[in-house]
GROMACS .gro file of C-alpha atoms in nm:
model
  348
    1UNK     CA    1   9.822   5.144  10.738
    2UNK     CA    2   9.840   5.492  10.565
    3UNK     CA    3  10.035   5.636  10.848
    4UNK     CA    4  10.277   5.350  10.879
    5UNK     CA    5  10.332   5.340  10.503
    6UNK     CA    6  10.405   5.700  10.445
    7UNK     CA    7  10.501   5.901  10.751
    8UNK     CA    8  10.842   5.774  10.843
    9UNK     CA    9  10.972   5.769  10.487
   10UNK     CA   10  10.833   6.124  10.422
   11UNK     CA   11  10.986   6.263  10.743
   12UNK     CA   12  11.323   6.113  10.650
   13UNK     CA   13  11.301   6.294  10.300
   14UNK     CA   14  11.204   6.619  10.463
   15UNK     CA   15  11.482   6.620  10.718
   16UNK     CA   16  11.739   6.542  10.447
   17UNK     CA   17  11.623   6.713  10.134
   18UNK     CA   18  11.376   6.995  10.226
   19UNK     CA   19  11.436   7.358  10.347
   20UNK     CA   20  11.180   7.484  10.599
   21UNK     CA   21  11.056   7.838  10.632
   22UNK     CA   22  11.078   7.797  11.010
   23UNK     CA   23  11.215   7.505  11.207
   24UNK     CA   24  10.972   7.225  11.310
   25UNK     CA   25  11.004   6.904  11.496
   26UNK     CA   26  10.886   6.559  11.368
   27UNK     CA   27  10.631   6.530  11.651
   28UNK     CA   28  10.475   6.865  11.556
   29UNK     CA   29  10.436   6.771  11.193
   30UNK     CA   30  10.276   6.431  11.271
   31UNK     CA   31  10.044   6.596  11.520
   32UNK     CA   32   9.939   6.856  11.250
   33UNK     CA   33   9.872   6.569  11.015
   34UNK     CA   34   9.644   6.402  11.283
   35UNK     CA   35   9.466   6.729  11.333
   36UNK     CA   36   9.409   6.788  10.970
   37UNK     CA   37   9.295   6.425  10.910
   38UNK     CA   38   9.050   6.420  11.209
   39UNK     CA   39   8.912   6.765  11.135
   40UNK     CA   40   8.808   6.657  10.780
   41UNK     CA   41   8.631   6.336  10.894
   42UNK     CA   42   8.397   6.495  11.147
   43UNK     CA   43   8.093   6.410  10.921
   44UNK     CA   44   8.179   6.047  10.956
   45UNK     CA   45   8.157   6.058  11.336
   46UNK     CA   46   7.773   6.043  11.346
   47UNK     CA   47   7.589   5.732  11.224
   48UNK     CA   48   7.390   5.905  10.954
   49UNK     CA   49   7.710   6.095  10.821
   50UNK     CA   50   7.888   5.756  10.803
   51UNK     CA   51   7.595   5.576  10.636
   52UNK     CA   52   7.593   5.850  10.369
   53UNK     CA   53   7.903   5.672  10.214
   54UNK     CA   54   7.707   5.401  10.046
   55UNK     CA   55   7.962   5.131  10.046
   56UNK     CA   56   8.311   5.038  10.149
   57UNK     CA   57   8.478   5.179   9.832
   58UNK     CA   58   8.337   5.520   9.901
   59UNK     CA   59   8.461   5.508  10.255
   60UNK     CA   60   8.808   5.393  10.148
   61UNK     CA   61   8.821   5.667   9.867
   62UNK     CA   62   8.730   5.934  10.133
   63UNK     CA   63   8.989   5.819  10.383
   64UNK     CA   64   9.265   5.794  10.123
   65UNK     CA   65   9.185   6.136   9.974
   66UNK     CA   66   9.146   6.330  10.298
   67UNK     CA   67   9.472   6.150  10.431
   68UNK     CA   68   9.665   6.260  10.119
   69UNK     CA   69   9.546   6.611  10.156
   70UNK     CA   70   9.644   6.618  10.523
   71UNK     CA   71   9.978   6.457  10.438
   72UNK     CA   72  10.066   6.732  10.184
   73UNK     CA   73   9.975   7.020  10.399
   74UNK     CA   74  10.096   6.888  10.742
   75UNK     CA   75  10.443   6.752  10.633
   76UNK     CA   76  10.478   6.986  10.338
   77UNK     CA   77  10.327   7.290  10.495
   78UNK     CA   78  10.650   7.427  10.650
   79UNK     CA   79  10.854   7.402  10.318
   80UNK     CA   80  10.994   7.688  10.122
   81UNK     CA   81  10.872   7.775   9.763
   82UNK     CA   82  11.145   7.562   9.595
   83UNK     CA   83  11.115   7.278   9.838
   84UNK     CA   84  10.739   7.231   9.777
   85UNK     CA   85  10.830   7.112   9.418
   86UNK     CA   86  11.072   6.851   9.573
   87UNK     CA   87  10.797   6.735   9.822
   88UNK     CA   88  10.541   6.718   9.545
   89UNK     CA   89  10.775   6.498   9.327
   90UNK     CA   90  10.855   6.276   9.624
   91UNK     CA   91  10.499   6.214   9.744
   92UNK     CA   92  10.385   6.135   9.391
   93UNK     CA   93  10.660   5.862   9.360
   94UNK     CA   94  10.587   5.730   9.709
   95UNK     CA   95  10.206   5.723   9.667
   96UNK     CA   96  10.228   5.572   9.315
   97UNK     CA   97  10.434   5.282   9.452
   98UNK     CA   98  10.757   5.382   9.270
   99UNK     CA   99  10.938   5.415   9.611
  100UNK     CA  100  10.930   5.074   9.786
  101UNK     CA  101  10.878   5.087  10.161
  102UNK     CA  102  10.983   4.769  10.351
  103UNK     CA  103  10.696   4.559  10.497
  104UNK     CA  104  10.438   4.736  10.276
  105UNK     CA  105  10.313   4.589   9.942
  106UNK     CA  106  10.312   4.816   9.642
  107UNK     CA  107   9.991   5.010   9.619
  108UNK     CA  108   9.865   5.326   9.450
  109UNK     CA  109   9.651   5.621   9.579
  110UNK     CA  110   9.418   5.825   9.347
  111UNK     CA  111   9.577   6.170   9.317
  112UNK     CA  112   9.558   6.468   9.080
  113UNK     CA  113   9.694   6.399   8.734
  114UNK     CA  114   9.830   6.750   8.659
  115UNK     CA  115  10.012   7.024   8.840
  116UNK     CA  116  10.124   7.012   9.209
  117UNK     CA  117   9.950   6.834   9.495
  118UNK     CA  118   9.945   7.165   9.670
  119UNK     CA  119   9.713   7.307   9.410
  120UNK     CA  120   9.416   7.081   9.480
  121UNK     CA  121   9.147   7.010   9.744
  122UNK     CA  122   8.954   6.688   9.780
  123UNK     CA  123   8.592   6.761   9.790
  124UNK     CA  124   8.253   6.597   9.702
  125UNK     CA  125   8.179   6.588   9.325
  126UNK     CA  126   7.923   6.855   9.218
  127UNK     CA  127   7.586   6.711   9.141
  128UNK     CA  128   7.659   6.370   9.273
  129UNK     CA  129   7.459   6.211   9.557
  130UNK     CA  130   7.584   6.283   9.912
  131UNK     CA  131   7.887   6.061   9.996
  132UNK     CA  132   7.884   5.884   9.663
  133UNK     CA  133   8.176   6.048   9.472
  134UNK     CA  134   8.472   6.274   9.556
  135UNK     CA  135   8.723   6.445   9.335
  136UNK     CA  136   9.039   6.647   9.334
  137UNK     CA  137   8.949   7.013   9.242
  138UNK     CA  138   9.202   7.289   9.175
  139UNK     CA  139   9.190   7.578   9.408
  140UNK     CA  140   9.135   7.822   9.108
  141UNK     CA  141   8.787   7.654   9.052
  142UNK     CA  142   8.671   7.793   9.390
  143UNK     CA  143   8.718   8.152   9.278
  144UNK     CA  144   8.400   8.342   9.193
  145UNK     CA  145   8.476   8.496   8.864
  146UNK     CA  146   8.189   8.740   8.890
  147UNK     CA  147   8.310   8.886   9.226
  148UNK     CA  148   8.364   9.256   9.189
  149UNK     CA  149   8.567   9.503   9.402
  150UNK     CA  150   8.359   9.767   9.576
  151UNK     CA  151   8.388  10.112   9.411
  152UNK     CA  152   8.461  10.302   9.741
  153UNK     CA  153   8.729  10.060   9.880
  154UNK     CA  154   9.078  10.187   9.959
  155UNK     CA  155   9.353  10.040   9.733
  156UNK     CA  156   9.536   9.912  10.029
  157UNK     CA  157   9.232   9.714  10.137
  158UNK     CA  158   9.175   9.522   9.813
  159UNK     CA  159   9.236   9.153   9.832
  160UNK     CA  160   9.216   8.989   9.486
  161UNK     CA  161   9.097   8.625   9.510
  162UNK     CA  162   9.360   8.388   9.386
  163UNK     CA  163   9.441   8.018   9.433
  164UNK     CA  164   9.655   8.133   9.734
  165UNK     CA  165   9.381   8.325   9.911
  166UNK     CA  166   9.134   8.032   9.860
  167UNK     CA  167   9.366   7.765   9.986
  168UNK     CA  168   9.506   7.958  10.288
  169UNK     CA  169   9.159   8.074  10.396
  170UNK     CA  170   9.039   7.704  10.374
  171UNK     CA  171   9.317   7.582  10.592
  172UNK     CA  172   9.267   7.870  10.844
  173UNK     CA  173   8.892   7.815  10.852
  174UNK     CA  174   8.941   7.445  10.902
  175UNK     CA  175   9.166   7.503  11.207
  176UNK     CA  176   8.958   7.767  11.365
  177UNK     CA  177   8.646   7.564  11.338
  178UNK     CA  178   8.837   7.282  11.525
  179UNK     CA  179   9.013   7.520  11.769
  180UNK     CA  180   9.359   7.436  11.634
  181UNK     CA  181   9.630   7.700  11.690
  182UNK     CA  182   9.752   7.821  11.355
  183UNK     CA  183  10.077   7.994  11.239
  184UNK     CA  184  10.120   8.160  10.905
  185UNK     CA  185  10.485   8.208  10.808
  186UNK     CA  186  10.618   8.381  10.504
  187UNK     CA  187  10.830   8.655  10.355
  188UNK     CA  188  10.717   9.026  10.364
  189UNK     CA  189  10.435   9.074  10.086
  190UNK     CA  190  10.286   8.741  10.085
  191UNK     CA  191   9.980   8.859  10.260
  192UNK     CA  192   9.995   8.672  10.595
  193UNK     CA  193   9.824   8.925  10.814
  194UNK     CA  194   9.572   9.028  10.529
  195UNK     CA  195   9.443   8.678  10.484
  196UNK     CA  196   9.388   8.632  10.856
  197UNK     CA  197   9.232   8.970  10.915
  198UNK     CA  198   9.002   8.925  10.601
  199UNK     CA  199   8.889   8.586  10.717
  200UNK     CA  200   8.821   8.709  11.066
  201UNK     CA  201   8.635   9.025  10.945
  202UNK     CA  202   8.433   8.870  10.669
  203UNK     CA  203   8.404   8.503  10.718
  204UNK     CA  204   8.337   8.452  11.091
  205UNK     CA  205   7.987   8.535  11.234
  206UNK     CA  206   8.003   8.836  11.455
  207UNK     CA  207   7.745   8.684  11.699
  208UNK     CA  208   7.966   8.372  11.743
  209UNK     CA  209   8.330   8.510  11.735
  210UNK     CA  210   8.502   8.815  11.876
  211UNK     CA  211   8.874   8.894  11.811
  212UNK     CA  212   9.169   9.044  11.984
  213UNK     CA  213   9.456   9.163  11.765
  214UNK     CA  214   9.805   9.210  11.895
  215UNK     CA  215  10.106   9.344  11.710
  216UNK     CA  216  10.441   9.238  11.852
  217UNK     CA  217  10.745   9.463  11.827
  218UNK     CA  218  11.107   9.456  11.971
  219UNK     CA  219  10.971   9.656  12.266
  220UNK     CA  220  10.670   9.454  12.337
  221UNK     CA  221  10.654   9.327  12.708
  222UNK     CA  222  10.463   9.052  12.870
  223UNK     CA  223  10.270   9.299  13.099
  224UNK     CA  224  10.149   9.496  12.787
  225UNK     CA  225  10.033   9.179  12.631
  226UNK     CA  226   9.857   9.048  12.936
  227UNK     CA  227   9.684   9.378  13.002
  228UNK     CA  228   9.561   9.406  12.647
  229UNK     CA  229   9.417   9.052  12.645
  230UNK     CA  230   9.271   9.078  12.997
  231UNK     CA  231   9.100   9.423  12.912
  232UNK     CA  232   8.892   9.251  12.630
  233UNK     CA  233   8.767   8.942  12.827
  234UNK     CA  234   8.472   8.914  13.053
  235UNK     CA  235   8.459   8.734  13.392
  236UNK     CA  236   8.250   8.409  13.348
  237UNK     CA  237   8.286   8.298  13.709
  238UNK     CA  238   8.533   8.304  13.976
  239UNK     CA  239   8.893   8.278  13.827
  240UNK     CA  240   8.759   8.206  13.478
  241UNK     CA  241   8.763   8.463  13.199
  242UNK     CA  242   8.667   8.443  12.830
  243UNK     CA  243   8.459   8.613  12.563
  244UNK     CA  244   8.114   8.725  12.656
  245UNK     CA  245   7.954   8.489  12.404
  246UNK     CA  246   8.101   8.215  12.160
  247UNK     CA  247   8.470   8.202  12.091
  248UNK     CA  248   8.761   8.450  12.073
  249UNK     CA  249   9.031   8.460  11.810
  250UNK     CA  250   9.365   8.583  11.959
  251UNK     CA  251   9.550   8.709  11.647
  252UNK     CA  252   9.912   8.781  11.715
  253UNK     CA  253  10.110   8.967  11.430
  254UNK     CA  254  10.490   8.956  11.398
  255UNK     CA  255  10.510   8.672  11.652
  256UNK     CA  256  10.890   8.651  11.649
  257UNK     CA  257  10.964   9.020  11.695
  258UNK     CA  258  11.000   9.066  12.080
  259UNK     CA  259  11.352   9.094  12.187
  260UNK     CA  260  11.525   8.836  12.403
  261UNK     CA  261  11.611   8.905  12.764
  262UNK     CA  262  11.944   8.839  12.920
  263UNK     CA  263  11.855   8.468  12.988
  264UNK     CA  264  11.744   8.418  12.610
  265UNK     CA  265  11.371   8.407  12.666
  266UNK     CA  266  11.116   8.631  12.506
  267UNK     CA  267  10.869   8.724  12.781
  268UNK     CA  268  10.554   8.788  12.564
  269UNK     CA  269  10.602   8.451  12.386
  270UNK     CA  270  10.667   8.275  12.712
  271UNK     CA  271  10.325   8.429  12.838
  272UNK     CA  272  10.150   8.282  12.526
  273UNK     CA  273  10.320   7.950  12.577
  274UNK     CA  274  10.198   7.939  12.939
  275UNK     CA  275   9.843   8.034  12.837
  276UNK     CA  276   9.839   7.741  12.580
  277UNK     CA  277  10.015   7.491  12.804
  278UNK     CA  278   9.837   7.564  13.126
  279UNK     CA  279   9.517   7.741  13.014
  280UNK     CA  280   9.578   8.077  13.164
  281UNK     CA  281   9.828   8.311  13.346
  282UNK     CA  282   9.878   8.476  13.686
  283UNK     CA  283   9.717   8.818  13.770
  284UNK     CA  284   9.999   9.050  13.803
  285UNK     CA  285   9.802   9.340  13.958
  286UNK     CA  286   9.680   9.145  14.257
  287UNK     CA  287   9.918   9.099  14.548
  288UNK     CA  288   9.806   8.727  14.588
  289UNK     CA  289   9.876   8.665  14.225
  290UNK     CA  290   9.556   8.440  14.154
  291UNK     CA  291   9.563   8.225  13.854
  292UNK     CA  292   9.334   8.334  13.561
  293UNK     CA  293   9.189   8.055  13.363
  294UNK     CA  294   9.130   8.169  13.010
  295UNK     CA  295   8.865   7.971  12.803
  296UNK     CA  296   8.726   7.970  12.444
  297UNK     CA  297   9.025   8.139  12.295
  298UNK     CA  298   9.183   8.022  11.972
  299UNK     CA  299   9.537   8.147  11.901
  300UNK     CA  300   9.624   8.255  11.549
  301UNK     CA  301   9.955   8.406  11.453
  302UNK     CA  302  10.173   8.539  11.173
  303UNK     CA  303  10.537   8.600  11.135
  304UNK     CA  304  10.823   8.649  10.885
  305UNK     CA  305  11.104   8.383  10.847
  306UNK     CA  306  11.337   8.389  11.130
  307UNK     CA  307  11.658   8.585  11.072
  308UNK     CA  308  11.762   8.953  11.078
  309UNK     CA  309  11.558   9.137  11.336
  310UNK     CA  310  11.316   8.839  11.370
  311UNK     CA  311  11.440   8.579  11.619
  312UNK     CA  312  11.392   8.202  11.632
  313UNK     CA  313  11.073   8.135  11.839
  314UNK     CA  314  11.099   7.874  12.120
  315UNK     CA  315  11.007   7.527  12.002
  316UNK     CA  316  10.808   7.495  12.324
  317UNK     CA  317  10.559   7.736  12.171
  318UNK     CA  318  10.592   7.632  11.808
  319UNK     CA  319  10.503   7.271  11.897
  320UNK     CA  320  10.138   7.381  11.962
  321UNK     CA  321  10.084   7.555  11.621
  322UNK     CA  322  10.005   7.396  11.282
  323UNK     CA  323  10.250   7.577  11.055
  324UNK     CA  324  10.147   7.700  10.711
  325UNK     CA  325  10.426   7.851  10.500
  326UNK     CA  326  10.317   8.127  10.246
  327UNK     CA  327  10.523   8.089   9.941
  328UNK     CA  328  10.616   8.373   9.694
  329UNK     CA  329  10.356   8.445   9.431
  330UNK     CA  330  10.375   8.280   9.097
  331UNK     CA  331  10.375   8.476   8.781
  332UNK     CA  332  10.019   8.371   8.693
  333UNK     CA  333   9.898   8.486   9.036
  334UNK     CA  334  10.073   8.833   9.008
  335UNK     CA  335   9.911   8.871   8.657
  336UNK     CA  336   9.576   8.814   8.792
  337UNK     CA  337   9.615   9.046   9.082
  338UNK     CA  338   9.745   9.341   8.873
  339UNK     CA  339   9.503   9.293   8.593
  340UNK     CA  340   9.210   9.289   8.847
  341UNK     CA  341   9.328   9.601   9.012
  342UNK     CA  342   9.386   9.777   8.690
  343UNK     CA  343   9.035   9.690   8.554
  344UNK     CA  344   8.886   9.820   8.886
  345UNK     CA  345   9.091  10.143   8.867
  346UNK     CA  346   8.995  10.237   8.517
  347UNK     CA  347   8.635  10.127   8.576
  348UNK     CA  348   8.607  10.365   8.872
   0.00000   0.00000   0.00000
């Protein structure tokens, strides 16, 4: 009922009134919504997890809250900075019943009272019994105010915790935990690569995850890309390759930089698409060209908005990714960043 009530109306609004940071397709946005929603309900899959929600009201509250969070970030996740404001206003009208949808009676979902829907996460209430009460919590409240910058760190390595770092790290972590390919797209200086590298280096257990980092440029070839990835993987059995233990994060920076060849394709990107579509690629060094199955690899990518030297990536690849747009910093965020760095500098 939640899907039928909201999705078609929201998609129509997005296509007519919203600017996207990179083009998407309706199917891709709906798939992202289903992925986010499913990922957040994993604790309800098991009997004891389901029964932790003591009555039907709790279960309805959880379903509606998790759905709203997923709706905001899946359908609004590709919007530009200004368009996020329009999406926020539209969803609030739709979910409060002010926008009538034929065949659905007027209803109202519980949502944050202040600020933007993009500023909140839906989590269990602190101190409450498991599964009893959930609430909308601002991303700022997840920041540890006592966290200090190490004295010996280099200035370029400093990452000041803000509402942006918290929410993008949460989305990335949710997708990695559920093996969902993720694409961060935003203008230069919004921290796309920094957030991903920081999460890989500090949040993922070294014993469970390894990483392969690729930086694409206009001169990157498919052969170079394949050789780098193949050199980091181990042979598991005949024709099957993957990380020695656990999972592997394949991080591709500047995804849309490779030049197009004369037929309009971008070979490194087509190679990645083949890996995601078919589970591997062909061994180019062997005369018989056997197929190499690649397993336990989770793609994560970052890129700037298409235009200029950055090309439009094929929709055949983008359809596999959950797109997250990184918007320009707000004044409050910039003030926090510079104040924190200044305090650290003068303290050192």
